[in-house]
PDB file of C-alpha atoms in Angstrom:
ATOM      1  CA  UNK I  21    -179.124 -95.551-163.757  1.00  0.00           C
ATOM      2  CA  UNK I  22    -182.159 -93.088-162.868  1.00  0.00           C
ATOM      3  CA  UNK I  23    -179.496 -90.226-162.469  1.00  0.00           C
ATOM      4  CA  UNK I  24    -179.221 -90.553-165.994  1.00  0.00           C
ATOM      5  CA  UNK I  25    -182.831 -90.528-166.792  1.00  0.00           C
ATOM      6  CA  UNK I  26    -184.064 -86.733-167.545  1.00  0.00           C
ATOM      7  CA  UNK I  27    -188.138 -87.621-167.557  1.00  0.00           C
ATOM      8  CA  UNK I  28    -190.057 -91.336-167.878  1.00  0.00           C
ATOM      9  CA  UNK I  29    -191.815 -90.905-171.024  1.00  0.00           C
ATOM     10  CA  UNK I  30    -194.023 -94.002-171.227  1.00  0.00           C
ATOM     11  CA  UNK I  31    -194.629 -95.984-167.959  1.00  0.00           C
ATOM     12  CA  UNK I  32    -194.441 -99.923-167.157  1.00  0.00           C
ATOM     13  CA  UNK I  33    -198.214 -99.798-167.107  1.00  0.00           C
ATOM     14  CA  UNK I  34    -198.625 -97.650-170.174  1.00  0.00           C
ATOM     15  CA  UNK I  35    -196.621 -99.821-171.980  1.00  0.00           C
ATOM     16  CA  UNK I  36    -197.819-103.610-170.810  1.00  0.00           C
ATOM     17  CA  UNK I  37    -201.564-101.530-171.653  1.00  0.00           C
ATOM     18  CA  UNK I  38    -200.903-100.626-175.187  1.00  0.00           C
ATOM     19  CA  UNK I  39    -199.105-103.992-176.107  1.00  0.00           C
ATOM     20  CA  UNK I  40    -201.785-105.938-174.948  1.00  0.00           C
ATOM     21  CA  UNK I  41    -203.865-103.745-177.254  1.00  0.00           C
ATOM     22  CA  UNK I  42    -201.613-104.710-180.473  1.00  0.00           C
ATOM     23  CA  UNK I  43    -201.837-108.086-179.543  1.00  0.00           C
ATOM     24  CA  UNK I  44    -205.507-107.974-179.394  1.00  0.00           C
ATOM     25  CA  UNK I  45    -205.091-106.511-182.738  1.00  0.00           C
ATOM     26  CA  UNK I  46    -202.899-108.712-185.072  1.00  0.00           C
ATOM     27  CA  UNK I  47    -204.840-111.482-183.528  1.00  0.00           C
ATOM     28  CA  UNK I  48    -208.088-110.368-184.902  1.00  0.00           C
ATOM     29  CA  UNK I  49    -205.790-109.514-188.081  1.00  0.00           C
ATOM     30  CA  UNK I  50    -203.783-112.905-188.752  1.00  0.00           C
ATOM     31  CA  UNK I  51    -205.794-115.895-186.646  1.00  0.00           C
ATOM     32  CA  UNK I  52    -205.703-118.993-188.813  1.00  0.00           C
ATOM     33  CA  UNK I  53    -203.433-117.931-190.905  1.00  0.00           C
ATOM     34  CA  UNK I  54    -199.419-119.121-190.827  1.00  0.00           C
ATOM     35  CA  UNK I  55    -197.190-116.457-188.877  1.00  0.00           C
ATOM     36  CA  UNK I  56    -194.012-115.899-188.684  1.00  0.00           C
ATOM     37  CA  UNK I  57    -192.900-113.220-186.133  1.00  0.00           C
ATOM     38  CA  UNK I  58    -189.386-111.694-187.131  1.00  0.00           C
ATOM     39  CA  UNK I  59    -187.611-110.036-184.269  1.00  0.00           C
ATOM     40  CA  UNK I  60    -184.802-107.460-184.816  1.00  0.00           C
ATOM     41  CA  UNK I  61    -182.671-107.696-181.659  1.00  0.00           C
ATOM     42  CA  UNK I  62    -181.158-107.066-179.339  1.00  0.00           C
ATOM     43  CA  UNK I  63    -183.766-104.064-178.386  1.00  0.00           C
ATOM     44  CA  UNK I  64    -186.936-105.923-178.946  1.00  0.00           C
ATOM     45  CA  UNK I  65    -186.493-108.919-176.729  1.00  0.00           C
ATOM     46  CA  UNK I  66    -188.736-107.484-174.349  1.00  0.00           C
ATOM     47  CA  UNK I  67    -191.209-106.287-176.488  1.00  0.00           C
ATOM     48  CA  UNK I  68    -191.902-109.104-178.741  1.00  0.00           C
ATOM     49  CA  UNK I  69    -192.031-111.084-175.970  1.00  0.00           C
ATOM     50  CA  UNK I  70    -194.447-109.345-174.526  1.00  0.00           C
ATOM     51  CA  UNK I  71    -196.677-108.635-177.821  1.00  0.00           C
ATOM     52  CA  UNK I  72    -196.413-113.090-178.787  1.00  0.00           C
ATOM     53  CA  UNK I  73    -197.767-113.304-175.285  1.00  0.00           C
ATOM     54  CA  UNK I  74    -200.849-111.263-176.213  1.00  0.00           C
ATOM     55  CA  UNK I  75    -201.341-113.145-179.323  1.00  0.00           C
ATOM     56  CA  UNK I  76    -204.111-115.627-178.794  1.00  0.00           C
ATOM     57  CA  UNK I  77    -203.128-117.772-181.943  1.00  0.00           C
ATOM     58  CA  UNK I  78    -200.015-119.883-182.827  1.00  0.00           C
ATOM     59  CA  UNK I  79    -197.244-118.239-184.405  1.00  0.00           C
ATOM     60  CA  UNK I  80    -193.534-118.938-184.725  1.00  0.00           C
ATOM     61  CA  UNK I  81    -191.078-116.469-183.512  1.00  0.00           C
ATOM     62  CA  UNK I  82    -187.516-116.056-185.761  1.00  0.00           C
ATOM     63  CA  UNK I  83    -184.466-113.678-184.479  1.00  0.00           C
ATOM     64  CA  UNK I  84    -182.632-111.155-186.418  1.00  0.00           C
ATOM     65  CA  UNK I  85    -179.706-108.996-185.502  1.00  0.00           C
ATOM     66  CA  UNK I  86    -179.331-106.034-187.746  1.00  0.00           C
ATOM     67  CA  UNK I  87    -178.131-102.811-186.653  1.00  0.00           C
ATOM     68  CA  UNK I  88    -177.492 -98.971-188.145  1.00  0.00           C
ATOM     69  CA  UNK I  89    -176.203 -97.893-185.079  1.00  0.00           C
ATOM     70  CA  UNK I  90    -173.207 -99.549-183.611  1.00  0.00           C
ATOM     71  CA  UNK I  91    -172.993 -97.806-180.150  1.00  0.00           C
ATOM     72  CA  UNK I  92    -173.777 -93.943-181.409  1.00  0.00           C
ATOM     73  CA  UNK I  93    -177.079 -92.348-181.315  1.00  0.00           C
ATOM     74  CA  UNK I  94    -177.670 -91.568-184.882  1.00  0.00           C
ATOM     75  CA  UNK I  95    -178.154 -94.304-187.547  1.00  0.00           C
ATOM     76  CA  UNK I  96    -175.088 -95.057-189.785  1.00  0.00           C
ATOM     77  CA  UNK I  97    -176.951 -95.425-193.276  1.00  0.00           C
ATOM     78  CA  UNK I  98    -175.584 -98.663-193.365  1.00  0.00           C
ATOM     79  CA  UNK I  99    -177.827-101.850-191.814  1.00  0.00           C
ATOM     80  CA  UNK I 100    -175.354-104.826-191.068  1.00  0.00           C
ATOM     81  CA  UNK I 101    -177.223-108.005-190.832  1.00  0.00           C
ATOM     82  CA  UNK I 102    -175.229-110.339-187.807  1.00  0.00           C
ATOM     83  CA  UNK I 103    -178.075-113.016-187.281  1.00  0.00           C
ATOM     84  CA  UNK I 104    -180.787-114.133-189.770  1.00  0.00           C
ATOM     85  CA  UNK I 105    -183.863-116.341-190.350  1.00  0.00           C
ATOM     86  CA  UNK I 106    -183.644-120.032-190.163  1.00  0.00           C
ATOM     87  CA  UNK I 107    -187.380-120.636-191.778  1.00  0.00           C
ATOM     88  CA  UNK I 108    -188.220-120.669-194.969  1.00  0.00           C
ATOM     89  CA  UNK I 109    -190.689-117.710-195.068  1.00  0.00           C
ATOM     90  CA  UNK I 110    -192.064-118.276-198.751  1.00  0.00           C
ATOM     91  CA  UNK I 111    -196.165-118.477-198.545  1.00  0.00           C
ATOM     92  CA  UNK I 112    -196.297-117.345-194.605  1.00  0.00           C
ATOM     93  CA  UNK I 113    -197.258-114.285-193.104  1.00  0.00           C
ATOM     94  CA  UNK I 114    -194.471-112.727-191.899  1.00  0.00           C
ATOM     95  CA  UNK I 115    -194.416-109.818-188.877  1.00  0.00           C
ATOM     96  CA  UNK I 116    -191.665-108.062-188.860  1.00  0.00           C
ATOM     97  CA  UNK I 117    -191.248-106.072-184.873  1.00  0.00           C
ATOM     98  CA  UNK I 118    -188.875-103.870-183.978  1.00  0.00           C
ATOM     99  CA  UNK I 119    -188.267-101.793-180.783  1.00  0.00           C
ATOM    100  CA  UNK I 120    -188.578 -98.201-182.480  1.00  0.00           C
ATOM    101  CA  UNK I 121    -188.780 -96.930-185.917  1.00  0.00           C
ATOM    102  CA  UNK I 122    -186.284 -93.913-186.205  1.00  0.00           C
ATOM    103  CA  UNK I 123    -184.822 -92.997-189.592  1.00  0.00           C
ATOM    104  CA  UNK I 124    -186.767 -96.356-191.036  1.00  0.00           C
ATOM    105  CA  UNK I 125    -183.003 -97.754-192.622  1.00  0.00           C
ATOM    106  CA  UNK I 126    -182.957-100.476-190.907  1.00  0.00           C
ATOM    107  CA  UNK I 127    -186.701-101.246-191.266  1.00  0.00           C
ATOM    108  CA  UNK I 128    -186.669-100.767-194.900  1.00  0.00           C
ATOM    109  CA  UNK I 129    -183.376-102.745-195.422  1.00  0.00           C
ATOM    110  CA  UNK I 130    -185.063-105.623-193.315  1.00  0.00           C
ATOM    111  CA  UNK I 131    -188.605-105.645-195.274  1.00  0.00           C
ATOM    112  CA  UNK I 132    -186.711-105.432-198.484  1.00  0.00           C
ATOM    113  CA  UNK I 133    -184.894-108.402-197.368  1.00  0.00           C
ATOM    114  CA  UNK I 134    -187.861-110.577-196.319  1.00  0.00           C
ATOM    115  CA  UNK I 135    -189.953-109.568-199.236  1.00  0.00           C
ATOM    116  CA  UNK I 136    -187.411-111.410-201.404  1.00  0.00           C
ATOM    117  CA  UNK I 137    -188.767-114.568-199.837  1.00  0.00           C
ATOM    118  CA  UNK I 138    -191.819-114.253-201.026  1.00  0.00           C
ATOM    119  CA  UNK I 139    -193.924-114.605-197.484  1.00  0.00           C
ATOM    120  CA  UNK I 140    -197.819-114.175-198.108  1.00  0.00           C
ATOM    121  CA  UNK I 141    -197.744-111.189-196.666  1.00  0.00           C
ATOM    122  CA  UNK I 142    -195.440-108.461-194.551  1.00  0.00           C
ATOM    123  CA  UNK I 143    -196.283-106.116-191.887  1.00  0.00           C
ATOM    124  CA  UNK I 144    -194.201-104.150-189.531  1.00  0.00           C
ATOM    125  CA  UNK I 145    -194.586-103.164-185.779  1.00  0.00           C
ATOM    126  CA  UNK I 146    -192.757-100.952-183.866  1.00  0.00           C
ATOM    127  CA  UNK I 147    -193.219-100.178-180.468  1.00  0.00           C
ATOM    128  CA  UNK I 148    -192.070 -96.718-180.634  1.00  0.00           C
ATOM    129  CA  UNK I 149    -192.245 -94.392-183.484  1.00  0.00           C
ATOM    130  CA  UNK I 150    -190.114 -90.915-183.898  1.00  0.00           C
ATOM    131  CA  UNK I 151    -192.008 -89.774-187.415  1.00  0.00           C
ATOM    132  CA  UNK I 152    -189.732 -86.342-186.786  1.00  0.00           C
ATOM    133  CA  UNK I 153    -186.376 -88.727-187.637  1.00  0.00           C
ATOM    134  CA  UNK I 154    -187.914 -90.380-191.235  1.00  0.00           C
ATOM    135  CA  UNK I 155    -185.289 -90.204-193.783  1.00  0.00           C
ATOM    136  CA  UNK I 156    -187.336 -92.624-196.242  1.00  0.00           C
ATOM    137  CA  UNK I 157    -190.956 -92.274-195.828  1.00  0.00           C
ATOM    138  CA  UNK I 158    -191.624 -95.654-194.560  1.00  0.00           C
ATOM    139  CA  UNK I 159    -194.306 -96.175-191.961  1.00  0.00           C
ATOM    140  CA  UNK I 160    -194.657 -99.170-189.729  1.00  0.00           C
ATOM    141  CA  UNK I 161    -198.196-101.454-190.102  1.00  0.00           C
ATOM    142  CA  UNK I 162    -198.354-101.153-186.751  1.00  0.00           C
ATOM    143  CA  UNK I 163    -197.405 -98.531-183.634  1.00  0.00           C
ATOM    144  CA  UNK I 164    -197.357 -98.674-180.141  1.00  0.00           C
ATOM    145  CA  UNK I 165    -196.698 -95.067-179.661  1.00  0.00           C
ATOM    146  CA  UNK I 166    -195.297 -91.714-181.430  1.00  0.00           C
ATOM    147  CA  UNK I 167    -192.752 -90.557-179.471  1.00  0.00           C
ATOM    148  CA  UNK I 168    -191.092 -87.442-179.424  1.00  0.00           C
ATOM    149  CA  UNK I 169    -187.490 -86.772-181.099  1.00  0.00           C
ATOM    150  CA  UNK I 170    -185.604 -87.112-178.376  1.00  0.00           C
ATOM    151  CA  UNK I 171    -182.916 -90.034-177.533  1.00  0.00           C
ATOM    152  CA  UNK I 172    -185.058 -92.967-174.833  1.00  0.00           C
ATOM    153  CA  UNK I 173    -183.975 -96.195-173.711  1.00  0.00           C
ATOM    154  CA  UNK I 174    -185.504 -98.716-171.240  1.00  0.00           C
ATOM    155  CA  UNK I 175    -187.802-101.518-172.311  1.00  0.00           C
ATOM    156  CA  UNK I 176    -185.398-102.912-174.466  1.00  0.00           C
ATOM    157  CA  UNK I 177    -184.005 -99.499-176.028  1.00  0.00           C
ATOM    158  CA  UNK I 178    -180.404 -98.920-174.889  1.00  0.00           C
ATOM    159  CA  UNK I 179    -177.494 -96.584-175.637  1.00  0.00           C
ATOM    160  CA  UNK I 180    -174.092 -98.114-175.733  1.00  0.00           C
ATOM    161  CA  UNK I 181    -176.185-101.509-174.665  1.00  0.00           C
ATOM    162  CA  UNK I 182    -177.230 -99.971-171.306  1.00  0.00           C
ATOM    163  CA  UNK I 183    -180.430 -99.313-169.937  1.00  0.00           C
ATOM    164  CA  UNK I 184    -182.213-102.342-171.340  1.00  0.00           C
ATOM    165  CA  UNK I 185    -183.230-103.647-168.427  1.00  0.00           C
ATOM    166  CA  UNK I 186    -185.266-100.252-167.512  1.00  0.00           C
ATOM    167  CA  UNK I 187    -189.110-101.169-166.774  1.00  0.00           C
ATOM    168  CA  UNK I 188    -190.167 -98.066-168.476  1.00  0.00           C
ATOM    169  CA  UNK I 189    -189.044 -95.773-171.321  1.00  0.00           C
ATOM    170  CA  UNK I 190    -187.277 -93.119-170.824  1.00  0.00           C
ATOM    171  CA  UNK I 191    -185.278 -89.805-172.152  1.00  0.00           C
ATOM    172  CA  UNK I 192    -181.624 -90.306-171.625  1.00  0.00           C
ATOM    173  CA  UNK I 193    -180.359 -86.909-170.161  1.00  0.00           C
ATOM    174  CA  UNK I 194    -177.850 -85.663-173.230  1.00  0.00           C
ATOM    175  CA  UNK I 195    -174.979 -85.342-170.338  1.00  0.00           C
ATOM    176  CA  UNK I 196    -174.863 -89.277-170.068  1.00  0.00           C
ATOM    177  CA  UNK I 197    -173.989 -89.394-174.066  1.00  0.00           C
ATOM    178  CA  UNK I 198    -172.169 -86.356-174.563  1.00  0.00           C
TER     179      UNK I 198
END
């Protein structure tokens, strides 16, 4: 896989140093109250694993599938919603995480979706944030890092479902997608 790799943008260290940092953060933010933490898979496995871990509070954790991007590396405009919620999320306060916040479709789609059931509160994290790529204006609560507008995977970000597995994130070289 590293033949594909052009440059590691954010190291294994970088990012286990920064998510312990967010943790740290929507503890201080949400302890005692009643979380839910919404993760949009497949890409954030890792991460919100990771980022519950650093949580020193309890929480819940639900799974969502929704995806703008099929196996291309531009969004679609359209979010398709495979795998939702089983909780009732009226009166709790909900997290929403995601792996990276490009365009912001499929974040906004997914917030508007949640707010409908009335949770106590919504806030978003990303772990990786292209600002360059916002088609709607929408900014996530939280962000592990801006990153610049070029394609990564690793950590949980993949192209075509490869490169998950990568401990690190990293810029695809445009030859392995071309």
């Amino acid at each position: 896989m590293m033949e594909n790799i052009k440059k590691v943008l954010l190291t294994e260290e970088q990012i286990a140093a920064r998510v312990k940092e967010l943790g740290a953060e929507l503890t201080k933010e949400y302890k005692g109250k009643d979380v839910v933490v919404v993760a949009l898979l497949k890409g954030c496995a890792w991460f919100v694993a990771d980022l519950t871990r650093a949580m020193d509070m309890p929480l819940r954790v639900e799974f969502m599938v929704a995806s703008s991007y099929g196996d291309g590396t531009t969004t679609s405009g359209n979010v398709k919603v495979k795998l939702d919620v089983d909780q009732n999320l009226e009166g709790k306060h909900v997290i929403l995480v995601d792996d990276i916040i490009d365009s912001g479709v499929t974040f906004a789609a997914i917030s508007a979706m949640l707010k409908e059931r009335k949770p106590a509160s919504l806030k978003t994290v990303a772990l990786c944030d292209k600002v360059e790529r916002r088609v709607n204006g929408l900014d996530a609560d939280y962000v592990g890092f801006v990153i610049p507008d070029e394609f990564v995977v690793g950590y949980g970000l993949d192209y075509a479902q490869d490169y998950r597995n990568l401990p690190f994130i990293g810029v695809l070289d445009p030859k392995a997608y071309a």
